[in-house]
Tab-separated table of C-alpha atoms in Angstrom:
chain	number	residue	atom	x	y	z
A	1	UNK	CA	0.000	0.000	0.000
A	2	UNK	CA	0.960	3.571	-0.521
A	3	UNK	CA	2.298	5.319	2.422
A	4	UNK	CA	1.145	8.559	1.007
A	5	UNK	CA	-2.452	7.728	0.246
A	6	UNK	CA	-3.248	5.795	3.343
A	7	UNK	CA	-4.413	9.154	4.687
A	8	UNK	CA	-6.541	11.433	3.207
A	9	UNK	CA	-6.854	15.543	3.566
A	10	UNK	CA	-9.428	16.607	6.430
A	11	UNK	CA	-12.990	16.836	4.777
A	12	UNK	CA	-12.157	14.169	2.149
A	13	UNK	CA	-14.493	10.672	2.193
A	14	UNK	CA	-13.900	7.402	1.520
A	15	UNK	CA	-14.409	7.666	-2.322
A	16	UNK	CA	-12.373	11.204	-2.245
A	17	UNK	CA	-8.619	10.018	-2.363
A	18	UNK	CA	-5.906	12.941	-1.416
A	19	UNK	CA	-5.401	12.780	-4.931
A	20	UNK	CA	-8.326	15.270	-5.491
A	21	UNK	CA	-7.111	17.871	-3.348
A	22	UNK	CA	-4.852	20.929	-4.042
A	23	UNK	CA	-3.111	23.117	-1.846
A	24	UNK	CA	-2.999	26.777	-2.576
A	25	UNK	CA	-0.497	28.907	-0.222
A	26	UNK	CA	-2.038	31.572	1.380
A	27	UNK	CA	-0.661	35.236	0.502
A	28	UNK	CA	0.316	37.279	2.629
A	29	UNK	CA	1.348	34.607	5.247
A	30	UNK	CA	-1.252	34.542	8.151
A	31	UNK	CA	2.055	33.977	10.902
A	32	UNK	CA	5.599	33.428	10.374
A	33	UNK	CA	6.844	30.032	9.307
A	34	UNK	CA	7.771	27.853	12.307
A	35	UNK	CA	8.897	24.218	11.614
A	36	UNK	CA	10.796	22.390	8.798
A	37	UNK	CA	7.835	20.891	7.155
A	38	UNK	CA	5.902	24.351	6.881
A	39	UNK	CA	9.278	25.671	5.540
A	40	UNK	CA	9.377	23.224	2.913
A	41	UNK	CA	6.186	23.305	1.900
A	42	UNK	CA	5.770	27.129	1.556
A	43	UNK	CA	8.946	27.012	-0.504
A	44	UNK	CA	7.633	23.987	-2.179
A	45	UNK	CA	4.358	26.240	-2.790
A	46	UNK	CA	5.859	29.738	-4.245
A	47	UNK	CA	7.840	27.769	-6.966
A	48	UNK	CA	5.157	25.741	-7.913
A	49	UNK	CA	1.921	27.367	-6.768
A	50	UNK	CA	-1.138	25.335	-5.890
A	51	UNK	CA	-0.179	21.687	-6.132
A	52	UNK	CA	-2.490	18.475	-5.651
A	53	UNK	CA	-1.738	17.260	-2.146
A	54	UNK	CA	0.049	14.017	-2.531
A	55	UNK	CA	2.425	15.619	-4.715
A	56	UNK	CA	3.396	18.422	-2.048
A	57	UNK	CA	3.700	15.264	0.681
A	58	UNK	CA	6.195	14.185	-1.413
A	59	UNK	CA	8.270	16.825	-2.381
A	60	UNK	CA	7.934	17.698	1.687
A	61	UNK	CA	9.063	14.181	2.264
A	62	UNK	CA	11.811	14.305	-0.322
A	63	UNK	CA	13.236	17.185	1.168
A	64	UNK	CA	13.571	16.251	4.620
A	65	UNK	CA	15.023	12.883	3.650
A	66	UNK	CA	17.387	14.704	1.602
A	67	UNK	CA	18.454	17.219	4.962
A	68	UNK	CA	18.223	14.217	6.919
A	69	UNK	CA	21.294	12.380	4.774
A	70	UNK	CA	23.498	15.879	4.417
A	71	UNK	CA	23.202	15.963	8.169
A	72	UNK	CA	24.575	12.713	8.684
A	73	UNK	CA	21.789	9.841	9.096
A	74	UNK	CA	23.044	8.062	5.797
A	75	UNK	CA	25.182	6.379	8.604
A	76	UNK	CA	21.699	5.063	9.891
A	77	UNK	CA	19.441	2.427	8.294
A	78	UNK	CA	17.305	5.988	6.633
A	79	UNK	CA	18.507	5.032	3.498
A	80	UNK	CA	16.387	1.583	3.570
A	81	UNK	CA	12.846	3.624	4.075
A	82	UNK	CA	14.037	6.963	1.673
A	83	UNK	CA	11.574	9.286	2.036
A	84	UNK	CA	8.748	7.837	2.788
A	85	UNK	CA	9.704	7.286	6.593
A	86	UNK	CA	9.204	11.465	6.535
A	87	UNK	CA	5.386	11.030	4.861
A	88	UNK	CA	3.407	10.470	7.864
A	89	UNK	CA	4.441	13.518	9.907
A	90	UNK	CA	4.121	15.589	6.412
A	91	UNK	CA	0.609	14.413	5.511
A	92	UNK	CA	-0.166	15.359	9.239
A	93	UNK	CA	1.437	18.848	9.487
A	94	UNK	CA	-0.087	19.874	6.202
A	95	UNK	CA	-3.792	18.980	6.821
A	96	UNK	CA	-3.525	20.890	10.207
A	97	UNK	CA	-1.473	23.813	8.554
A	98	UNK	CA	-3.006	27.453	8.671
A	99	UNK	CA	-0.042	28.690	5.998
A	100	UNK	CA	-2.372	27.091	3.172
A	101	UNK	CA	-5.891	25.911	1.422
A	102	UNK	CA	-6.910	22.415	0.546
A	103	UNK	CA	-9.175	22.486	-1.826
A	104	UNK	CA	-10.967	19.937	-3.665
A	105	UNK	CA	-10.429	20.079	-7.253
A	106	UNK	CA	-12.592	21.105	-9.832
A	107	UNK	CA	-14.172	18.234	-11.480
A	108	UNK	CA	-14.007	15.694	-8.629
């Protein structure tokens, strides 16, 4: 199973995978940006603009498995889960995040 679709964005049912959702940054910033994953993703965000969800969870997750290894875990087993170990805590901060909309997409 897919570690990134196992959960879904708050407000999406059953038959509404994450893969419906988009997530528009919100302009000006409401506070300042706090932790890594809110850092990422608002950078993430202003290159890209609104992005569907899953794809954001893994850019997130990308990046902090990519900090992770320049800051020395590579001498840890990280390298067996990549970035996916990072998706859970991702999916979590960005469906409680105030920095940004989900929105479900048009269509769906």
């Amino acid at each position: 199973m897919d570690t990134l679709s196992r959960k879904e964005p708050k407000g999406a049912s059953d038959n509404e995978p994450n893969r419906d959702f988009i997530v528009r940054l919100i302009e000006p910033l409401p506070r300042p940006i706090i932790t890594p994953i809110e850092k990422l993703a608002v950078s993430s965000l202003k290159q890209e603009g609104a992005i569907p969800f899953q794809l954001l969870v893994e850019h997130v997750a990308f990046d902090l498995y990519r900090e992770e290894l320049r800051n020395g875990a590579w001498v840890l087993d990280i390298g067996l889960f990549g970035s996916r170990l990072f998706a859970p805590d991702v999916v979590r901060e960005i469906e409680a995040g105030i920095l940004w909309e989900i929105e479900k997409t048009e269509g769906h």
